[in-house]
Amino acid sequence: MRQKQAFIPTMREIPADAEAISHQLLVKGGYIRQLTAGVYSFLPLGRRVLRSIEAIVREEIDRTGAQEVLLPALQPADLWQQSGRYEVYGPELVRLQDRSGREFALGPTHEEVITQLVAGEISTYRKLPVTLYQVQTKFRDERRPRFGLLRCREFVMKDAYSFDTDWEGLDMTYHAMYDAYHRIFERCGLQFRAVEADAGSIGGEGGTHEFMAIAESGEDDVVTCSCCTYAANMEKAISLETVKLSSGDGDVSAIVREKALLEQFHTPGLRTIEELTNGLGISSAELIKTLLYLADGKPVAVLVRGDHSINETKVLNALGAITLELADSETVKRVTGAGTGFAGPVGLTVPLLVDYEVSIMPTAIAGANMTDYHSRNVVPGRDFALAQVGDFRNVQEGDTCPSCTEGKLTIIRGIEIGHVFKLGTKYSEKLGAQFINSAGESLPMIMGCYGIGVSRLLSAIIEQNHDDAGMIWPASIAPYTVHLIPVAHQDAAQMEAAERLYAELTAAGIQVLLDDREERLGVKLKDSDLIGIPLRVVIGKGIAEGMVEWKKRSSSEPAERIAISEVLASVNAHIAGS
Amino acid sequence: MRQKQAFIPTMREIPADAEAISHQLLVKGGYIRQLTAGVYSFLPLGRRVLRSIEAIVREEIDRTGAQEVLLPALQPADLWQQSGRYEVYGPELVRLQDRSGREFALGPTHEEVITQLVAGEISTYRKLPVTLYQVQTKFRDERRPRFGLLRCREFVMKDAYSFDTDWEGLDMTYHAMYDAYHRIFERCGLQFRAVEADAGSIGGEGGTHEFMAIAESGEDDVVTCSCCTYAANMEKAISLETVKLSSGDGDVSAIVREKALLEQFHTPGLRTIEELTNGLGISSAELIKTLLYLADGKPVAVLVRGDHSINETKVLNALGAITLELADSETVKRVTGAGTGFAGPVGLTVPLLVDYEVSIMPTAIAGANMTDYHSRNVVPGRDFALAQVGDFRNVQEGDTCPSCTEGKLTIIRGIEIGHVFKLGTKYSEKLGAQFINSAGESLPMIMGCYGIGVSRLLSAIIEQNHDDAGMIWPASIAPYTVHLIPVAHQDAAQMEAAERLYAELTAAGIQVLLDDREERLGVKLKDSDLIGIPLRVVIGKGIAEGMVEWKKRSSSEPAERIAISEVLASVNAHIAGS
């Protein structure tokens, strides 16, 4: 492609609204443009990268034996009502009516459509297992779309769905997909971790892993061990301490509880943990943090130690609830009789969810359910019931690894780029995907689902592959492999050499961008670094001796002088080695 | 692919609701399944064909220098309001609100998005011309979706948009695209015609061509000449007779008009042209047909000769109106004072659009605007005004060709598979796509747009390539090139030979479907004919002598015996020759 004709609208300024570096670079480099919040157009460079990623995804998913389909975005609401997700999905599900007033959803995912499809076509074990996938546009009305392609309302996803006759079959399919994901992300040049994850609202009975690209800008916390391979996302991660408590290890009855009686004391204006520790000169581990939630609209109180944070996913799972939100101040007032910041477990009539670590506190300080008052000598089990004790907290740095039991847990940031999920029979039961086994019995198919955020990958890759000057694409998915830059467009010898090399490389099947613009060299090099093509060949005065300047975008070494006759071989060597 | 694992749910029955043969075969052959009216899932075979078509489209459009992008389906309503199409598009435009109540449309086409995009990025002639295209899913809430993939509510389209500095540039871009379309449709094995078309509601000042696949089941009438290359769609086609009248050729004043006075006569129950010609024993060419329409809500009357039919597109264009619909019976009653079937031009106070051929009638019979009465001796120009005379009728078989002026026009049926369109400045003016030319003047860009119904092509190709047994795919887009069928799955020699041949062909890059199912040969052959893979190799007892049966799906000749060692060469020869 000749750059004069190419639609690559690079910018000099950093777009005002772009927080994440990948978002900034994609806009600056002319890869994407926002149409409206969370909705982007892919310009030619962005489309090229997206197509390369799609091709890698297809190749590796095809290798698992999965077959490609293309399912509709327009989905009848009644199908979602059948699965029970029409209400549950909430405002993230884009809803609309057709001209006759019939309700539809725009697919955020395709469990319903694919399960109904397979239910209608397969009825015997002889035609199982089968795995179907697509690369398709999804719609989710995110509450807060941001970070460019990382959190969008319209995005490209690869989603696969497997149907097996038994759990052993699902295990095999799951692992084949798990391995394919490793190959895909490796080929995309990503540093990533497969982490244990929580099943979440999608439901399902089996295991699930998330694939996380390691990146500062990630929205997810990934918990890893300093010694072993343990890795889990924050929703799922558990510390050895909690494992021991949950297994009844250690004699809780041996804890020497405080004997002194509960008493209230005046704590005017001390609402937060920080205000309390500063104001009272105590450690946060001596406090009980009591937060009121509405779970499916009903108030509950969750208790964790003052130095811990609540893990809402664990609370949701323990309650079997669909929605969970912090109670508003009016509800707090109604339930506790006090202003926000003074809730405590003593005397509350709503269900109390008590974290293991709270349950073993000999004594604690907690809110008194009276504005500007706290209680001391609060003894778990004496002053409030331990009816529902469980793991309701996030692990924190320094907790012990539950796997090797020795390492310390570390928390790093990650971007979710894929997930694999054992769904089991949740959808097959609701949508009637039954099969007859070899014994003549009718059973629900055992399903798995497997997603990759294809357009999100662009951002994740840039988050890991950039410098101050711009993007640094791995050759496998770069929009072009070689950027060919004559120094002076008015120099006939340079332009001729550039054209000859362009023809030679292109004929060899190499993707080349030739900068034939009437711009100064500085502008050309700045654009080149910004858009991040892996190999740069500058043709300047040295061409009189047949020499050009060769530079890898990823290298901080200065450009090398090589013979123009060696360029093709060097390019091929680079592609083969990358 | 081994057929045992392949998801190819063929059926024996013809689906009840499928009218078009392509619709029947796509469903029977397991290529597509309907999710809801006008919304289809592409199963693996359908997806494979779609991907092959997409690849051909991309290759040929890339060759024109156009660059691929990917634009959003979710489009803010205010963008459509800016172009003036939000209301005009009517109920076909799918509308929705996001979680905050903001209005959106689901893109049925992308003029607005692309024009706004280019307007924001290009401001100088130096960066023009540029042509951008995408292969993307479109949404149109068709009033009557039908014929499978021929008229859908969700479908895959290739749409391209060009931006030039002047009309000469647009002409060049337009012709490059026109030529690319010829190559695309030829490579898809289609018989088609490029026909002159009407600009329609998309607007624009320049020319437009539609590409029509010739097919009985087509919804469009294509007008061609028996002698020359003239071809136009019905909306646009004009007869030599009309051309002459419109150019004032022939002395209209020389017509000897009837002298006798207008008189009414009793015609009880004679409402239609047929009832009148039968009841009165006259020819339909002696009648004036008067139809009342609501144009943008206001009543108008259109007059054509009784043997002609009204061309609503021509009426719309003459009026410069946006909507045109037949008046309901209440409006007819109010305007004419009579029941439906008795409208006539005499005494009507609404605007009269008089077809040329009516204007030259010496005398005629017409409705009397009184129930059960008609008028005779109706003289145009005497009894009603000839204020707005024009071409308001469809051409008909036997009219004379306006191009060669000798041939007779013929009407055949076609499926619109593509169009190319000179938009001019309609969108660039409304959405501010201006550029500075070399003289420093600011001018609107000159646009073109170019569409191909990618998913519709599947159906069009089948309409032209099938027999009673099923589909017959051209090798260029077939889901597989070779169907390999061992006669007896329990015969080890046959299965081994099949597996060896499968490995040999696959290694050579040929797409092979191996029927390893435990089915009778009859079932296998029936399925094979149905799904229409171009080459079939049956491995039976002959394998003892190294022989197999070779058959082309497109040939009615019986299968040939060839050596298994010759299969690869024969397959390659077929691909090269097709």
Coordinates of C-alpha atoms in Angstrom, one line a residue, chain B residues 24-208:
Chain B
Q24 CA -35.8 -25.0 0.3
L25 CA -32.4 -26.4 -0.6
L26 CA -30.5 -24.2 1.9
V27 CA -32.7 -25.5 4.7
K28 CA -32.9 -29.1 3.4
G29 CA -29.2 -29.3 2.9
G30 CA -28.4 -28.1 6.4
Y31 CA -26.9 -24.8 5.3
I32 CA -29.1 -22.4 7.3
R33 CA -31.8 -22.4 9.9
Q34 CA -34.4 -19.7 10.6
L35 CA -34.3 -18.2 14.1
T36 CA -37.3 -15.9 13.5
A37 CA -38.9 -14.4 10.4
G38 CA -36.1 -13.0 8.2
V39 CA -33.4 -13.9 10.6
Y40 CA -31.1 -16.9 9.9
S41 CA -28.3 -18.9 11.5
F42 CA -25.6 -20.0 9.1
L43 CA -24.6 -23.6 9.9
P44 CA -21.1 -24.8 9.0
L45 CA -21.8 -25.5 5.3
G46 CA -23.5 -22.1 4.9
R47 CA -20.8 -20.4 6.8
R48 CA -18.1 -21.9 4.6
V49 CA -19.8 -20.7 1.4
L50 CA -20.4 -17.3 2.9
R51 CA -16.7 -17.1 3.8
S52 CA -15.6 -18.1 0.2
I53 CA -17.9 -15.4 -1.2
E54 CA -16.5 -12.9 1.3
A55 CA -12.9 -13.8 0.3
I56 CA -13.7 -13.2 -3.4
V57 CA -15.4 -9.9 -2.6
R58 CA -12.4 -8.7 -0.6
E59 CA -9.9 -9.8 -3.2
E60 CA -11.6 -8.0 -6.0
I61 CA -12.6 -4.9 -4.0
D62 CA -9.0 -4.6 -2.7
R63 CA -7.8 -4.7 -6.3
T64 CA -9.6 -1.4 -6.9
G65 CA -7.5 0.2 -4.2
A66 CA -10.4 0.4 -1.8
Q67 CA -9.4 -0.1 1.9
E68 CA -11.4 -2.2 4.3
V69 CA -12.9 -0.8 7.5
L70 CA -15.4 -2.0 10.0
L71 CA -18.2 0.4 11.0
P72 CA -20.6 0.1 13.9
A73 CA -24.2 -1.2 13.6
L74 CA -25.2 0.9 16.6
Q75 CA -25.7 4.4 15.2
P76 CA -26.9 7.5 17.1
A77 CA -30.2 8.8 15.8
D78 CA -29.0 12.3 15.7
L79 CA -26.6 11.4 12.9
W80 CA -29.6 10.1 10.9
Q81 CA -31.5 13.2 11.7
Q82 CA -28.7 15.3 10.3
S83 CA -28.9 13.5 7.0
G84 CA -32.7 13.8 7.0
R85 CA -33.2 10.0 6.8
Y86 CA -34.3 9.2 10.3
E87 CA -37.9 9.9 9.5
V88 CA -37.8 9.1 5.7
Y89 CA -36.5 5.6 6.2
G90 CA -39.7 4.6 7.9
P91 CA -40.4 1.4 9.8
E92 CA -37.6 -0.5 8.0
L93 CA -35.1 1.3 10.2
V94 CA -34.6 -0.6 13.4
R95 CA -34.7 1.8 16.3
L96 CA -33.8 1.4 20.0
Q97 CA -32.9 3.3 23.1
D98 CA -29.8 2.8 25.2
R99 CA -30.0 2.5 29.0
S100 CA -30.0 6.3 29.4
G101 CA -32.9 6.7 26.9
R102 CA -30.7 7.9 24.0
E103 CA -32.0 7.0 20.6
F104 CA -30.1 4.8 18.2
A105 CA -30.7 3.1 14.8
L106 CA -29.3 -0.2 13.8
G107 CA -27.4 0.5 10.5
P108 CA -29.3 -0.6 7.4
T109 CA -26.5 1.1 5.4
H110 CA -23.6 3.4 6.4
E111 CA -23.6 6.6 4.4
E112 CA -24.1 8.7 7.5
V113 CA -21.3 7.0 9.6
I114 CA -18.7 7.0 6.8
T115 CA -19.4 10.5 5.7
Q116 CA -19.1 11.9 9.2
L117 CA -15.9 9.8 9.6
V118 CA -14.3 11.1 6.5
A119 CA -15.5 14.7 7.1
G120 CA -13.6 14.6 10.4
E121 CA -10.3 13.3 9.0
I122 CA -9.9 14.6 5.4
S123 CA -9.9 18.3 4.6
T124 CA -7.6 18.6 1.6
Y125 CA -7.6 17.4 -2.0
R126 CA -4.2 15.9 -1.4
K127 CA -5.7 13.0 0.6
L128 CA -8.4 12.3 -2.0
P129 CA -9.7 10.2 -3.6
V130 CA -10.3 7.5 -1.1
T131 CA -12.7 4.5 -1.1
L132 CA -13.5 2.6 2.0
Y133 CA -15.5 -0.6 2.3
Q134 CA -16.6 -3.2 4.8
V135 CA -18.2 -6.7 4.9
Q136 CA -20.7 -6.3 7.7
T137 CA -24.0 -7.2 9.1
K138 CA -27.0 -5.0 8.3
F139 CA -30.4 -4.7 9.8
R140 CA -33.6 -3.8 7.9
D141 CA -37.0 -4.5 9.4
E142 CA -38.6 -5.7 6.1
R143 CA -42.3 -5.6 6.0
R144 CA -42.4 -9.0 4.4
P145 CA -39.2 -11.0 4.9
R146 CA -39.2 -14.1 2.6
F147 CA -37.5 -16.4 0.2
G148 CA -34.9 -17.4 2.8
L149 CA -31.7 -15.3 2.4
L150 CA -33.2 -13.3 -0.5
R151 CA -35.2 -10.9 1.8
C152 CA -33.9 -10.8 5.4
R153 CA -34.1 -8.6 8.3
E154 CA -30.4 -9.3 9.3
F155 CA -28.0 -10.0 6.5
V156 CA -24.4 -9.6 5.4
M157 CA -23.5 -6.9 3.0
K158 CA -20.4 -5.5 1.4
D159 CA -20.8 -1.7 1.2
A160 CA -18.2 0.6 -0.2
Y161 CA -18.2 4.4 -0.2
S162 CA -16.0 6.6 -2.4
F163 CA -14.9 10.2 -2.0
D164 CA -13.6 12.1 -5.0
T165 CA -12.7 15.7 -5.7
D166 CA -14.7 15.9 -8.9
W167 CA -17.2 14.1 -11.1
E168 CA -14.5 12.8 -13.4
G169 CA -12.8 11.2 -10.5
L170 CA -16.1 9.7 -9.4
D171 CA -16.6 8.3 -12.9
M172 CA -13.2 6.5 -12.7
T173 CA -14.0 5.1 -9.2
Y174 CA -17.4 4.1 -10.3
H175 CA -16.1 2.2 -13.3
A176 CA -13.4 0.5 -11.3
M177 CA -16.1 -0.7 -9.0
Y178 CA -18.4 -1.7 -11.8
D179 CA -15.6 -3.8 -13.3
A180 CA -14.8 -5.4 -9.9
Y181 CA -18.5 -6.3 -9.6
H182 CA -18.3 -8.1 -12.9
R183 CA -15.3 -10.1 -11.8
I184 CA -16.9 -10.9 -8.5
F185 CA -20.1 -12.2 -9.9
E186 CA -18.3 -14.1 -12.7
R187 CA -16.1 -15.8 -10.1
C188 CA -19.2 -16.8 -8.2
G189 CA -20.5 -18.6 -11.3
L190 CA -23.5 -16.2 -11.8
Q191 CA -25.4 -15.3 -14.9
F192 CA -26.2 -11.6 -14.4
R193 CA -26.9 -8.3 -16.1
A194 CA -25.9 -4.8 -15.1
V195 CA -29.0 -2.7 -15.6
E196 CA -29.7 1.0 -15.5
A197 CA -31.6 1.7 -12.3
D198 CA -33.5 4.5 -10.6
A199 CA -31.8 6.5 -8.0
G200 CA -34.6 5.7 -5.5
S201 CA -34.8 7.0 -1.9
I202 CA -31.0 6.8 -1.3
G203 CA -30.9 10.0 -3.3
G204 CA -28.1 11.3 -5.5
E205 CA -27.6 13.0 -8.7
G206 CA -25.6 10.7 -10.8
G207 CA -26.1 7.4 -12.5
T208 CA -26.8 4.1 -10.9

